[in-house]
Structures are given as structure tokens and as C-alpha cells.
XYZ file of C-alpha atoms in Angstrom:
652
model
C 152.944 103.935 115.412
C 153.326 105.443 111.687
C 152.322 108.959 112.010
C 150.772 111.185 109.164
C 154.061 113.416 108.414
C 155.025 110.690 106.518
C 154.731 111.331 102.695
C 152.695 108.179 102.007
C 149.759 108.583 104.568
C 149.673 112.342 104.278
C 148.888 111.724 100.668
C 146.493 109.049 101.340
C 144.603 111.236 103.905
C 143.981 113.848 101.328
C 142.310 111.537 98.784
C 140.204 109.667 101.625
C 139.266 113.076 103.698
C 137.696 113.805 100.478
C 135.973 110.741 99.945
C 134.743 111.387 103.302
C 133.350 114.892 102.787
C 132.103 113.506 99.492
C 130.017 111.012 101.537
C 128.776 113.546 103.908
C 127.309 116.212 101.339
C 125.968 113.280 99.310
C 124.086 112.025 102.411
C 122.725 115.306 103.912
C 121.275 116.513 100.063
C 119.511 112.697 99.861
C 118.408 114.079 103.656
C 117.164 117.248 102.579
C 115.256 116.570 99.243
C 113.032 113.807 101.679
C 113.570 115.513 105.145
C 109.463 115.391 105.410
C 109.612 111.019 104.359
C 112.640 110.593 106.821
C 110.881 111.912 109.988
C 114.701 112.469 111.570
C 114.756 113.540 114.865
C 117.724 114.694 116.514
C 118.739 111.058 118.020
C 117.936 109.787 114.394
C 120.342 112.321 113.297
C 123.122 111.683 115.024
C 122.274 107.468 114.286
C 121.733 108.221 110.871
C 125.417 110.057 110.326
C 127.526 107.516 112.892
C 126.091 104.424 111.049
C 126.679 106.063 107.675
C 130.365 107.238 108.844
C 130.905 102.862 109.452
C 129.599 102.572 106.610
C 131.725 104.808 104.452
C 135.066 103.874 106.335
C 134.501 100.449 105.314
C 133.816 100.891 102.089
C 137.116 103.085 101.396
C 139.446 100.378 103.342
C 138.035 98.086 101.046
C 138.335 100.535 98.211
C 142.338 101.629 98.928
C 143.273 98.211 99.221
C 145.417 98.857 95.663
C 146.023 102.209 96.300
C 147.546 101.712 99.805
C 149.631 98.487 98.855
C 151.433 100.510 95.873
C 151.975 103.608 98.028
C 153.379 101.597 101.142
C 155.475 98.628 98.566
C 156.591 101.827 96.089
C 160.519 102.052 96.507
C 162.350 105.313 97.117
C 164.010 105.975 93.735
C 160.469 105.448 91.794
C 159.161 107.551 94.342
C 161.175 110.701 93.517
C 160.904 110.449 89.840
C 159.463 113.750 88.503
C 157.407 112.355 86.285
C 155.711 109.750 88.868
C 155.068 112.379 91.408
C 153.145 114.233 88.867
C 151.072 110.965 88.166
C 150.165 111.238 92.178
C 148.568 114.372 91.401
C 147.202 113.454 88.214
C 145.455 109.991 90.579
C 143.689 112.522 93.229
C 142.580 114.580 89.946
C 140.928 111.255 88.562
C 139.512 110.190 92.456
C 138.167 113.617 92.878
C 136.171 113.270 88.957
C 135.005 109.326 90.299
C 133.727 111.045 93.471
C 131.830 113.772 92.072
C 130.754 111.047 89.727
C 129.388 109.095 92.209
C 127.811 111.374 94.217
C 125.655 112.685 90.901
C 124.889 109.175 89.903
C 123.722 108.191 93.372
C 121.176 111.398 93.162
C 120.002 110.299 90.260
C 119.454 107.012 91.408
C 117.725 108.292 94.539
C 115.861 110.456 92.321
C 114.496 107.396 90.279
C 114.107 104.476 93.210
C 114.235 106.748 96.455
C 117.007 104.157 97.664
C 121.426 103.689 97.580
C 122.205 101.707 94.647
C 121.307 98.155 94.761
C 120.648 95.065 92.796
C 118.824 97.469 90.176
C 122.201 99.011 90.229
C 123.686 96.103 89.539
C 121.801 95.330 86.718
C 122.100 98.767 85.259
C 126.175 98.197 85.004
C 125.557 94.314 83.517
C 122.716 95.856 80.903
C 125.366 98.786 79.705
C 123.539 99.744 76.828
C 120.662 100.614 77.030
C 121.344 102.374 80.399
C 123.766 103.974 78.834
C 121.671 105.337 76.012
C 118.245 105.850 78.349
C 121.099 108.145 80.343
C 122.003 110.036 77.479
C 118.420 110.671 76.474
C 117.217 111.883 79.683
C 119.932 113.791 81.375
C 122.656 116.691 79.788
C 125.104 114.286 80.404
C 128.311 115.212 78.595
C 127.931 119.297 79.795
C 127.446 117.189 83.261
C 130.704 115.141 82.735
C 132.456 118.739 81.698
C 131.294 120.547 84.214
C 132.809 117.304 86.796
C 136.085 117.044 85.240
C 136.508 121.108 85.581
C 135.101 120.853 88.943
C 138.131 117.557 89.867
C 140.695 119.688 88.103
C 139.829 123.154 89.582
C 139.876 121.324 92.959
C 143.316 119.594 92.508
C 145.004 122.921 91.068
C 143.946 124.627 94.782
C 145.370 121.325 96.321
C 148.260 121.719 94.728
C 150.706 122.807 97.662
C 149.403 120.388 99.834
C 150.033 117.923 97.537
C 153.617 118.975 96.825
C 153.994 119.298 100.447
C 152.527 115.542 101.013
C 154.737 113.790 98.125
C 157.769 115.759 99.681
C 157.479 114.283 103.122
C 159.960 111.559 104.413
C 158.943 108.131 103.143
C 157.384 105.703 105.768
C 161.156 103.180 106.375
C 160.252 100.040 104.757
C 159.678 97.817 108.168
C 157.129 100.052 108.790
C 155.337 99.941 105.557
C 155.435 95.956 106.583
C 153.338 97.303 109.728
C 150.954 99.221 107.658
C 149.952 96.022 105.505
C 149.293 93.936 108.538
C 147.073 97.087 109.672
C 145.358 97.164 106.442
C 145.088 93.253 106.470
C 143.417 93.771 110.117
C 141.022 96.475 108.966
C 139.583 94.637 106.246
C 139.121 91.573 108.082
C 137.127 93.899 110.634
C 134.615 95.228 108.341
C 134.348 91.637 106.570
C 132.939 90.410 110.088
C 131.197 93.168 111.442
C 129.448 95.237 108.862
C 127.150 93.758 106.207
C 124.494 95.001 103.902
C 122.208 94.821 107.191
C 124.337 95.627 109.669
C 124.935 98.246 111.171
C 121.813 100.134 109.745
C 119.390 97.094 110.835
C 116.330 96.388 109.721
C 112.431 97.897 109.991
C 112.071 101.267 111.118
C 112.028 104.064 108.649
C 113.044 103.080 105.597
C 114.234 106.385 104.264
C 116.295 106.656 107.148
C 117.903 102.989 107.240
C 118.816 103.795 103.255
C 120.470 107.614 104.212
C 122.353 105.565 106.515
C 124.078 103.627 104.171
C 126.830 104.125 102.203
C 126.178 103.929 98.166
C 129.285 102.514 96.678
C 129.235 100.044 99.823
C 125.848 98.657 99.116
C 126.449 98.050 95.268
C 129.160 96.150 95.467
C 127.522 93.574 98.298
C 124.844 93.741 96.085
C 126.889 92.385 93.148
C 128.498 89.875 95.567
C 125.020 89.181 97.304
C 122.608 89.007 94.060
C 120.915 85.523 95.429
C 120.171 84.585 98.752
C 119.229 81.009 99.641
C 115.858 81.283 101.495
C 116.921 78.177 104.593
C 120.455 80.455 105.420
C 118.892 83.938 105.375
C 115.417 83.695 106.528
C 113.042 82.178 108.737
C 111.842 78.529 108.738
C 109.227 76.498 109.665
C 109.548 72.627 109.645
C 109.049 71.129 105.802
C 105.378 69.097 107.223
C 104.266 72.635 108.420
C 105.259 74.433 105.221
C 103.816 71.145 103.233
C 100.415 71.577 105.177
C 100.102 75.538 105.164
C 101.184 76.141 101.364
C 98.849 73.672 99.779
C 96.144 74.628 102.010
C 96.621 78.210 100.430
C 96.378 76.812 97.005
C 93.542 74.358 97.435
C 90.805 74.732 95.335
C 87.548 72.280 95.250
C 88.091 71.445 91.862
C 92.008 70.532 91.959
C 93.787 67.332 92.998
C 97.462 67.353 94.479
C 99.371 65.075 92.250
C 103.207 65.600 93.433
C 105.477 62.837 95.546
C 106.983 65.591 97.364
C 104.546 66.922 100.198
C 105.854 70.675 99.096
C 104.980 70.215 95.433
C 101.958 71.369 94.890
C 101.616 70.230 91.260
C 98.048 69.781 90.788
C 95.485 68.637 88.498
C 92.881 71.587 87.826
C 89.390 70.230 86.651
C 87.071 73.032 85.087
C 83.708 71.685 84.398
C 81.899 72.238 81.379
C 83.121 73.155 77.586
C 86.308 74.583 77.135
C 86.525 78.287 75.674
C 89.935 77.915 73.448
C 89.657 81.846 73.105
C 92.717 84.122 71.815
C 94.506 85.689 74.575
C 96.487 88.686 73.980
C 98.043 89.982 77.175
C 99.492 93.031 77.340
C 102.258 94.116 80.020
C 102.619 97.497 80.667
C 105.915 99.037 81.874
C 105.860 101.141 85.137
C 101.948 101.749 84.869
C 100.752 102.668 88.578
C 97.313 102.238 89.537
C 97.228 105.845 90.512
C 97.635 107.513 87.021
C 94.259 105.891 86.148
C 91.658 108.770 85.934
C 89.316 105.733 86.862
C 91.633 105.101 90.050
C 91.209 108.765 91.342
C 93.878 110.403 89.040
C 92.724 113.978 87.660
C 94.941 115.256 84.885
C 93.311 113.607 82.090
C 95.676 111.061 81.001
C 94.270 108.045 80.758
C 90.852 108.885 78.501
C 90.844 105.409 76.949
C 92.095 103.029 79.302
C 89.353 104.559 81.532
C 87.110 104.291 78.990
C 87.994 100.266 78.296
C 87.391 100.227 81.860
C 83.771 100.594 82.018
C 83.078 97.181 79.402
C 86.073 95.519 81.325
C 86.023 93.004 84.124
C 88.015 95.162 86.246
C 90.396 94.242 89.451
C 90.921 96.847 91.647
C 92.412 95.297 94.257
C 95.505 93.792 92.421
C 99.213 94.666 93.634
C 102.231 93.634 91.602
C 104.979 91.404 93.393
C 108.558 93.075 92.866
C 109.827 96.745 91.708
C 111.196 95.385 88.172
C 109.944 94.503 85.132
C 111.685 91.166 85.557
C 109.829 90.290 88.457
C 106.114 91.200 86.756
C 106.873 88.670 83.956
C 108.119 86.302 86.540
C 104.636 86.447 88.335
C 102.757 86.403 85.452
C 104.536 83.830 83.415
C 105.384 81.206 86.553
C 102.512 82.277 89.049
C 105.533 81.948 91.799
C 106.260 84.398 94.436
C 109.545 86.764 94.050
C 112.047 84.507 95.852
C 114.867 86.087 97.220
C 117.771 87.813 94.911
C 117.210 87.744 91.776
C 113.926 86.633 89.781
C 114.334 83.683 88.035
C 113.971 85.339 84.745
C 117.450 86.295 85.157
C 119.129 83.362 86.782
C 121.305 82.667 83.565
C 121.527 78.874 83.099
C 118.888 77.810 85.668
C 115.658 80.565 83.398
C 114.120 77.188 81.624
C 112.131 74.761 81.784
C 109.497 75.782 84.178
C 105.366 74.839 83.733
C 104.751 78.301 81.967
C 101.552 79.710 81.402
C 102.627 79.827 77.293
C 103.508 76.060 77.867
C 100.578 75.321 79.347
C 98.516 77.038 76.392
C 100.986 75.359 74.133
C 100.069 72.271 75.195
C 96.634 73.114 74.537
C 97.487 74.321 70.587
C 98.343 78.048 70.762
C 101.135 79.739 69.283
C 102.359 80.955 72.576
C 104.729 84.040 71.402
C 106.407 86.938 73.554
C 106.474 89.888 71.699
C 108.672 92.887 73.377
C 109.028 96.556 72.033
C 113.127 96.315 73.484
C 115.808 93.800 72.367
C 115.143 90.529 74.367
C 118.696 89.927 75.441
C 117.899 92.632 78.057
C 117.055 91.438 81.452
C 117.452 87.860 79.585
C 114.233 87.847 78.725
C 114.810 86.018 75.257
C 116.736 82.573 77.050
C 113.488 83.146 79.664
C 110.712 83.318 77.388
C 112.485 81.126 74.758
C 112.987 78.373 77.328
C 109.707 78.582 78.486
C 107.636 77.469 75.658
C 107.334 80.676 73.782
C 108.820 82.184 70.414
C 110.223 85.429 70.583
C 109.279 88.515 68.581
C 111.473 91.294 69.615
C 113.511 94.933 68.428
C 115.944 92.766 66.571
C 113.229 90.804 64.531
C 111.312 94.017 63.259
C 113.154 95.795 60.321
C 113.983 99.882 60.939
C 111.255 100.489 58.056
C 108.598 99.046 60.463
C 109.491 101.419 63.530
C 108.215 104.413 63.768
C 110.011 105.308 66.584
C 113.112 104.321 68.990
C 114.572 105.234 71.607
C 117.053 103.577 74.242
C 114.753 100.821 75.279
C 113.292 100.033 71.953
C 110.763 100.920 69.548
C 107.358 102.977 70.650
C 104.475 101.285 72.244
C 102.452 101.719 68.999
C 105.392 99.810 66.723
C 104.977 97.154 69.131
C 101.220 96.508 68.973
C 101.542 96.999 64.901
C 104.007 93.812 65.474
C 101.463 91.793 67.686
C 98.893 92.578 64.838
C 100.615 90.959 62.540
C 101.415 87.691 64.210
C 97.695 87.625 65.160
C 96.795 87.961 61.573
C 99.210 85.287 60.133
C 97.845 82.893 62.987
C 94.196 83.615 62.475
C 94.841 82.972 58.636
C 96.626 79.506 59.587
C 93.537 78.610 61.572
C 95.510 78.771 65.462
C 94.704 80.110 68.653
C 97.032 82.583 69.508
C 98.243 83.789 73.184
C 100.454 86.771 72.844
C 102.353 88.036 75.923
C 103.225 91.536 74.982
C 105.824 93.787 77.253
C 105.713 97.557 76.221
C 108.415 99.972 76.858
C 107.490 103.733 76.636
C 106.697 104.663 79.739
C 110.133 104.455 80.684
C 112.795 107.283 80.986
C 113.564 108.905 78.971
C 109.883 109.162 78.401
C 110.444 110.101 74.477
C 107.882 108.864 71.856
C 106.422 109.592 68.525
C 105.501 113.562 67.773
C 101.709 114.957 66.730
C 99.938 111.576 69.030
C 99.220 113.534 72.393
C 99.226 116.989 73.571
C 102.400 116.592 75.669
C 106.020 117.277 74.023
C 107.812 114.233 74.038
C 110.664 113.749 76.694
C 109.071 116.000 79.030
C 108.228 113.460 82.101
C 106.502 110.611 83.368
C 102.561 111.984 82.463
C 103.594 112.505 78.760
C 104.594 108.888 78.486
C 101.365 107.597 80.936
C 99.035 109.783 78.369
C 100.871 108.391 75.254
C 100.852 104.481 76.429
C 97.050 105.113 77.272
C 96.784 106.571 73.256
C 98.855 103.733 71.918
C 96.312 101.177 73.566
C 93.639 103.153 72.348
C 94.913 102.674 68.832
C 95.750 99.165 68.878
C 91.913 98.130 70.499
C 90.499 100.319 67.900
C 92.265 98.683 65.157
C 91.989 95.206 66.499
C 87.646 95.553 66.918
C 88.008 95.724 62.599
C 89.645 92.518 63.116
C 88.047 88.686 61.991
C 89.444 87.537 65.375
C 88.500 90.167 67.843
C 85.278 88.240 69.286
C 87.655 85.504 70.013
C 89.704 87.412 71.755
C 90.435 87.910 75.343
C 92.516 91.285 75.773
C 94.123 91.463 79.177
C 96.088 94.508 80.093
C 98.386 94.441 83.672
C 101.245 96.554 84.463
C 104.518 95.020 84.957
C 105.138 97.019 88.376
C 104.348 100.268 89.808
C 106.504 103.979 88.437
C 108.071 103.884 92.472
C 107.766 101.584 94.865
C 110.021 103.428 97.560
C 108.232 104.744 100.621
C 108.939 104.831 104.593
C 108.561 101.202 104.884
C 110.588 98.182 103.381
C 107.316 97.189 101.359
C 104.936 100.119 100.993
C 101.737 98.107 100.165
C 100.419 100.824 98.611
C 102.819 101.387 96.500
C 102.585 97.816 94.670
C 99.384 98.626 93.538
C 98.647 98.397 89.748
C 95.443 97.902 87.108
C 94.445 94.685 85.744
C 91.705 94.872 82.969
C 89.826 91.743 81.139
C 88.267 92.844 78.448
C 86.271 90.766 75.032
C 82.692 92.136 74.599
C 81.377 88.481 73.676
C 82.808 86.606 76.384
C 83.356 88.954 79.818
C 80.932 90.699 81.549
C 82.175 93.908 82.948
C 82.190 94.249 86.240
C 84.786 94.882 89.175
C 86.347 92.462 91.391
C 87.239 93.934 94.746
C 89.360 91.485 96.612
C 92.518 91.781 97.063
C 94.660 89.884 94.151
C 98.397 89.149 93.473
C 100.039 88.927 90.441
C 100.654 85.419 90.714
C 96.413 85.015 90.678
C 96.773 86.443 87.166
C 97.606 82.946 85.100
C 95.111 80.579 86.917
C 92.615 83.426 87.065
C 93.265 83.672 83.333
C 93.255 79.667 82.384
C 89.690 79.355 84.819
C 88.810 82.269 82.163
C 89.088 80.093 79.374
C 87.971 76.724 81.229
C 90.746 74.533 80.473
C 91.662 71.460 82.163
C 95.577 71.013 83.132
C 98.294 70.705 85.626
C 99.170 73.146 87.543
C 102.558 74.156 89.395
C 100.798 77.552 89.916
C 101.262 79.318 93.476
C 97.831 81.381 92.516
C 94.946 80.676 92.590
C 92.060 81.422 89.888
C 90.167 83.970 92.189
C 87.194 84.400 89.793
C 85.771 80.887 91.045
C 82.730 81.655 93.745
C 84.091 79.349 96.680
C 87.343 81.506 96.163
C 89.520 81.639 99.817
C 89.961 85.300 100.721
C 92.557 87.570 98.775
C 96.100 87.922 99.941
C 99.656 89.731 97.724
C 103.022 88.642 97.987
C 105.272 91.460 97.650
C 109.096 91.359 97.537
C 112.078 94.056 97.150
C 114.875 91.775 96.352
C 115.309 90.874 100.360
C 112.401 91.732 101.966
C 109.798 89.283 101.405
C 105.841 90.280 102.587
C 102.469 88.302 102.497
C 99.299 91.210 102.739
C 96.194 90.203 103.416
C 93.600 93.360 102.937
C 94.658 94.427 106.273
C 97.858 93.276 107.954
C 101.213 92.356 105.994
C 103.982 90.005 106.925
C 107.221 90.603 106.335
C 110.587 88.147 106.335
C 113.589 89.611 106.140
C 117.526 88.666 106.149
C 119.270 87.338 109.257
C 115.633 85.720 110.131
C 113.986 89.190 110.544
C 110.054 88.687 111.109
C 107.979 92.052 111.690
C 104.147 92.662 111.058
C 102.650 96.109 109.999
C 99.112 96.336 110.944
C 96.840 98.596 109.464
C 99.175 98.153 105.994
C 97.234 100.717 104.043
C 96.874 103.253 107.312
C 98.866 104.074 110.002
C 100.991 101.049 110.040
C 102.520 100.252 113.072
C 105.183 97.791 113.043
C 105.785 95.031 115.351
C 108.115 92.549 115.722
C 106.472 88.621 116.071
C 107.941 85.109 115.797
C 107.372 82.093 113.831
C 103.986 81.320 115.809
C 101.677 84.518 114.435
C 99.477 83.059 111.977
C 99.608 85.679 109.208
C 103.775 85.175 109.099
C 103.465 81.665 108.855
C 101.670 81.613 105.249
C 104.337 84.149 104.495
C 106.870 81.862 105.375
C 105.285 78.966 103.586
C 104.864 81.103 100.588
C 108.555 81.580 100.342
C 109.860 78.631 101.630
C 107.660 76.874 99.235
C 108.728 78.664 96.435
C 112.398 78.804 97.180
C 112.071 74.676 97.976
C 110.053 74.320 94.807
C 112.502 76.195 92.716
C 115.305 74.360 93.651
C 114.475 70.936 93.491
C 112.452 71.886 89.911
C 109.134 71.252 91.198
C 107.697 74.075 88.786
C 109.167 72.289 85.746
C 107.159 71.238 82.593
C 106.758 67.924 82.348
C 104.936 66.235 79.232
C 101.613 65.311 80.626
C 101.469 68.931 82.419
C 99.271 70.273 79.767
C 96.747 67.213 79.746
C 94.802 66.565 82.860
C 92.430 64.481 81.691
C 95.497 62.167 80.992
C 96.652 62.447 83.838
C 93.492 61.996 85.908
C 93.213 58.607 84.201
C 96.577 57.214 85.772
């Protein structure tokens, strides 16, 4: 058996010893800063540092793979070269920088998301710059780099003898170095089979806990490997006549017709009685806007004067809870009215994003200029191939000239810049005679939370309420300026965040933590008043197209929940793999490796249980998803030409 005086694995024990300590003090800080959230006990404890300590092992056999090979393969008269010995040391120098590195970025990504790095992570790396330059905005990050690199070399200068000591050893004979690669081999077949992104660390329980458990690096790079999951391997089933039966029973309304072949495709023809009302729509998505930073909602710092001002002549929803924790997954809901499917929304499945019965198709059909108009560059989160495939044209960043921005930072130009934009589209339309639907997605209440100077009484770049308070003055600005407008009668204005500023809690989906404003607002046309019942995201383009009483054909998972025969609210909520149906009360979750728990009392104490396939309220979940995930890939959601023109297809 190859023991460690042997130059080779003495000097690979120093760089993964460190890893290892690296690992530990990461993990007991993210402990510390939510020790009250974690609820550890002293049995948690010593679960929560074994499973971690699996974790981290596999992710460094994985991770030395190169190393280990070169060191064990090297031959003896490279070996003893000056100049590649000091390269050794110059390597742990370089490992110690990555793992100081890592450990800072993985605070800051706890910081931000209150998980280990995931598919947001993921994203982050594929998106480059504009991470890149929101992290340069928002954090001292070259003193930070520095202050690493002086920290690495500091650490490798007091390492030195042992180093010197560990390159001087006897070399490991060459059969023996054979033996170590069949070891490796072994080891890394091990953790392929036995440890996964769920296991060991399971699933339910404390969330907090499950996530200090894991191991950071480990999770990122099965979440680059594992960015979709197909619903039928991962999760649990019901038989396709069940799921046929319970999913268009949740979609049923008394004035639509099922239409589709397929007993899952719930492509329907929606009949609203009486004179259309071909209104404007200008619907504005709001980055990261929680329903808790509404003065109206309970907040009391004053940042939100007009927003709950608009409130009072608005029909209000208070109720409503977003589906996903990305902006991605907001325009998903809104634009398809389809539940977040496992992995990845479909906004940002790159060659299968178009095509789909949009709501801007579906208003196209009906004559609008259906136009996306985004304060960042559209390339980001593939929003322009999304949106552009969809039936929309795109006014983004890269279509506004510098001289027209009065402000920019890493994720594009200020809130206000954008709604000067949407102005002037719903000028040129109004002058051409067209109906206009403008889906607007804002971007300053983002990290680095920077905007324009003089508009609010909070210095820019100082945190999350100076952006809330500016957002809330740029709508103020943009209704003000659009009531002088020829069009503004005609006008419905809808404002709905995208998702909420943290959706991270104790649970896998905090329900209360999903939970975001949705405002209706034209003085001529919409009553205020406030709707109460619990409403998904997905409810937000039928609710909106019952609004303006137009006839079509749906592909719509929601429902218009402003109709008085309306079935009782429900939310789908999703994190990327944990997939949840609430209904006011209770919520369902699915969850990989055919996990099925229920969380009574959702919005209270929440006790979790674990159920099967027959409990009613995990059933609709399932049919939700399986639905969706069915739908999706046999392109039951896709526009087809008649989709916009029921009465057409009512005559057949």
C-alpha cells in the first residue's frame, strides 16, 4: 500500500488538506451567519459536517483527477529539474488563491440566494458580462483579489519547508504509480454511483441545513451537467388518462371548449361574450420587487409612496405568488401561462425558446404591435431568440443610442430610460392608428442597486431600499407622464414583479417567500378593488385577455380568475427541482428521485409530511407538471395559425 513519505502523495496531501480546511471554515461561517434559520442541534451537527465531509472528498477526487495523473505519470529526471520543482510550489500558490476564491464567492452567493451555488450559478459563469460588471459595481473587488493573492502567497512562503521537504521525498516506483491510477479510477467510479446532487444530504427537512451540508464547487458543476431534468425519469407519475382528466379539469372554464387530439392538450377555445375591448396593454415587469416592500403590503420605511398610491384606483391582487426565483422564470409564466418545468425555463432552452402560443402572439393575432421592451441587452438570459420567436419585436440596450440613457450600469440603462423608450413606441403606434401591448422588463432594482443622482433621498449604490424607493419614483414618473398622453384612456397599465428579492428560507419552497404585487390599473375601464384569492403567475395572461374580452385559443395552464364561477385559487411554485402546487392552505411538493412531501399549514407552522401518489392535493401537482413537461415536449403549447381566431375555429 503506497504510503505518504512518498514525494508525490505528501505533496498532494498538502494541497487537498487545505482544500479540506478550506471547506470546513467556509461551511461553519455559512453556519454561523444563519445559526438561528438552521435550527442545528447537536445530532444535526455532527450530520451536517459528515455529509458535507462526502461531499467535499468527492468533489476533490473528481477535481485532482489532472493533478494526480501528472504527479503519479511525471518521470524522475523532469521531476528533479530545479525549475519544475519550483512550478510545484508556484501550483499550491495558485490552489491556495482558487480556494480562498471560492470560499469568498460562495459567501457572496449565500449572501445573495441563502443557498451553494446552483443553476443561478451556472448561469452567472455562461452570462460573464454582466456578472462580471454587476460584481465590480457592488463589491471592492480588485483590493479583494489583492488582499487573496497576498493571503495564497503569504501562506505558501510559511509552507515552504514542507514543501521542499514533500518534493524531496523518494518518488512513488513506477508499478506503483500504476496502482495509484487504478485507485483513483476506483474512487471516482465510487462517488459517480453513490453521491449525487441529492444524495447524501436528502431531501425535505431544513433547508438551510440540507444546503450547509453540501459542498459548493460539488453542486455547481452537477448543476452544469444536470441543467434539465426530464419530468417521467426524475419525478413522480400518475397514468397519462389520470393526468388527462385532473389537468383539464383544473383549467376548465364554462365558457371554453377543449379542442386538442391529444387527451393532455388542453388547447382550448375561450368564448367571452359580449363586445370586445381592443384596449392598449402596457405591462410592466418589475425585477426582484417583493410584495413586502409595499408600504400598502405592511412595509413601513416609506418607499413605495406612489405605487401605494396607484394602489388605491387599481384592481389590486393580493394574493398573487410568482412561480420561480429568476427573472427568466417570471417572463416564462407570464408570457406562456405554463408552470416552471423542471431545469431550466424554457426561455433559455437555446434552440427549443420558439414557437409557443404567446400571449404577444395571441394579441398579435388580434392586431397589436406586440413588442418587448427591456432596460438590459436582450441576449442576456436569451431573452431576445425568446421574445423574438414568440411573436414579439424587441426593443432593448442595444437599440437605444448612449444620448438617450441617462443612466447605466451593469445590467442596463435606469428604469426611467426604459419607460422614456416604451413612450416612444406607444406614441409612434398611437400615431399609426395600432393597438399596442408592450411587455416591459425593468432592471434597477438589481445589485448593484446604482441609479440616476438628485431622484430620491437615498445615495445611489447603497442597498436594496434605495433601488425599491427609486423603481417606485421611476413608475411614478412614467404614469404621470403617460395620463398627458392621447392614448392613456385606452390603456390598460399592468404592473407584476418578475420574482421576489429572496426566495431562500427553511423550506425547499417558502410560500411566503414567492409572494409579489400585481396591479391593474386604467381609470376608464377598471374598477379598483382587491382580489383576495390566491393567484399564480400563470393566471396573469388569461386573467389579462378575459380583461379585454377577446375570443381565442388558448394553450394557457391559467385560468382568467376574474370570471365569477372562477374554481378556487391555487400557485405553482418551482426552484429549479423542487416543484410545489399551494392551495391557500396546504402545498404539494415533487421532488427528484420521486420525492412527494406535503407542508400543511404553508403560511404557519408548516409541518411536513411525507404522502404518496393517492393524496388529492399532490395529484393536481403532479398533473400540473406532468402536463406541462408532456405538453412541452410534444409542442402542444405551439402557435398554430387559427390560435388567435376562435370564432374560426368554432365554425370547423
Amino acid at each position: 500500500m503506497p504510503r505518504l513519505h512518498y514525494a508525490q502523495l505528501r505533496y498532494l496531501s498538502i494541497i487537498l488538506l487545505a482544500w479540506l480546511a478550506v471547506f470546513f471554515l467556509t461551511r461553519s461561517v455559512l453556519l454561523l451567519s444563519h445559526l438561528g434559520d438552521a435550527s442545528v442541534s447537536l445530532t444535526d451537527l455532527f450530520g451536517l459536517y459528515g455529509v458535507g465531509l462526502v461531499y467535499d472528498l468527492s468533489f476533490l477526487v473528481y477535481a485532482v483527477i489532472p493533478m494526480t495523473l501528472y504527479l503519479l505519470l511525471c518521470p524522475a529526471w523532469l521531476w528533479r529539474r530545479r525549475w519544475h520543482q519550483r512550478m510545484l510550489v508556484g501550483v499550491v500558490a495558485v490552489s491556495l488563491f482558487v480556494m480562498f476564491f471560492t470560499a469568498v464567492a460562495e459567501w457572496l452567493f449565500w449572501d445573495e440566494f441563502g443557498v451553494r451555488f446552483n443553476f443561478i450559478a451556472v448561469d452567472y459563469l455562461v452570462y460573464s458580462k454582466e456578472v462580471v460588471n454587476n460584481i465590480l459595481e457592488s463589491y471592492p473587488i480588485y483590493p479583494l483579489l489583492s488582499l487573496l493573492a497576498v493571503v495564497a502567497i503569504g501562506l505558501t512562503f510559511a509552507l515552504r519547508r514542507t514543501l521542499h521537504a514533500a518534493l524531496q521525498a523518494p518518488r512513488l516506483p513506477f508499478s506503483r504509480s500504476l496502482y495509484g491510477v487504478l485507485m483513483l479510477a476506483l474512487l471516482v467510479g465510487l462517488c459517480s454511483g453513490l453521491v449525487g446532487q441529492d444524495a447524501p444530504r436528502g431531501l425535505g427537512g431544513n433547508t438551510y441545513q440540507r444546503e450547509l451540508a453540501s459542498n459548493g464547487p460539488y453542486q455547481f458543476f452537477a448543476a452544469f451537467r444536470n441543467n434539465e431534468l426530464d419530468y417521467r425519469q426524475f419525478y413522480a407519475t400518475l397514468p397519462d388518462g389520470a393526468v388527462a382528466g385532473l389537468l383539464r379539469e383544473e383549467v376548465s372554464e364554462p365558457n371554453a371548449r377543449f379542442i386538442g387530439r391529444d387527451p393532455e392538450d388542453i388547447r382550448r377555445v375561450i368564448d367571452n361574450p359580449g363586445k370586445a375591448k381592443p384596449l392598449n396593454v402596457v405591462l410592466v415587469t418589475i425585477e426582484s420587487l417583493s410584495a413586502k416592500y409595499l408600504g400598502s403590503f405592511g412595509d413601513t420605511r416609506g418607499l413605495t409612496p406612489n405605487l401605494d398610491e396607484l394602489r388605491k384606483h387599481s384592481l389590486v391582487f393580493t394574493n398573487l405568488y410568482a412561480t420561480g426565483t429568476r427573472t427568466d422564470r417570471g417572463l416564462e409564466a407570464i408570457t406562456l401561462s405554463i408552470p416552471p418545468t423542471p431545469g431550466r425555463s424554457i426561455v433559455k432552452r437555446i434552440g427549443r425558446e420558439s414557437g409557443y402560443a404567446s400571449l404577444g402572439q395571441q394579441l398579435g393575432a388580434k392586431g397589436y404591435d406586440s413588442v418587448f421592451v427591456y432596460g438590459g441587452r436582450g441576449y442576456f438570459d436569451n431573452m431576445n431568440a425568446f421574445f423574438g420567436g414568440n411573436g414579439y419585436r424587441i426593443v432593448d440596450q442595444s437599440s437605444v443610442a448612449d444620448a438617450d440613457m441617462s443612466f447605466q450600469n451593469a445590467w442596463g440603462m435606469a428604469d426611467e430610460d426604459l419607460y422614456r423608450q416604451a413612450m416612444k413606441v406607444a406614441d409612434a403606434d398611437h400615431a399609426s392608428g395600432k393597438r399596442f401591448f408592450l411587455q416591459l422588463m425593468t432592471t434597477s432594482n438589481h445589485r448593484p442597486y446604482t441609479y440616476p443622482d438628485g431622484r430620491i433621498d437615498i445615495k445611489s449604490g447603497e442597498g436594496r431600499e434605495g433601488a425599491v424607493k427609486y423603481t417606485d419614483y421611476a413608475i411614478g414618473q412614467f404614469l404621470a407622464e403617460a395620463r398627458s398622453k392621447p392614448w392613456f384612456d385606452d390603456t390598460l397599465f399592468v404592473f407584476v414583479a418578475d420574482h421576489t428579492a429572496g426566495s431562500a428560507g427553511r423550506e425547499d419552497l417558502p410560500v411566503a417567500n414567492y409572494h409579489i404585487p400585481l396591479f391593474v390599473y386604467s381609470p376608464k375601464h377598471v374598477k379598483p378593488a382587491e382580489y383576495t384569492d390566491v393567484v399564480s403567475q400563470i393566471d396573469v395572461a388569461p386573467t389579462l385577455m378575459g380583461l379585454l374580452n377577446l375570443d381565442y385559443v388558448s394553450t394557457f395552464f391559467g385560468r382568467n380568475v376574474l370570471r365569477e364561477d372562477h374554481a378556487p385559487g391555487r400557485a405553482l411554485l418551482g426552484n429549479y427541482q423542487h416543484l410545489g402546487l399551494f392551495d391557500g392552505h396546504d402545498l404539494a411538493i415533487l421532488s427528484p428521485q420521486q420525492g412527494m412531501r406535503r407542508h400543511e399549514d404553508a403560511l404557519g407552522l408548516s409541518h411536513e409530511a411525507r404522502v404518496d401518489t393517492t393524496d388529492p392535493l399532490l395529484r393536481r401537482d403532479i398533473a400540473y407538471f406532468q402536463g406541462a413537461s408532456h405538453a412541452y415536449q410534444k409542442r402542444l403549447i405551439a402557435w398554430q395559425a387559427d390560435n388567435g381566431d376562435a370564432q374560426h375555429v368554432s365554425q370547423r
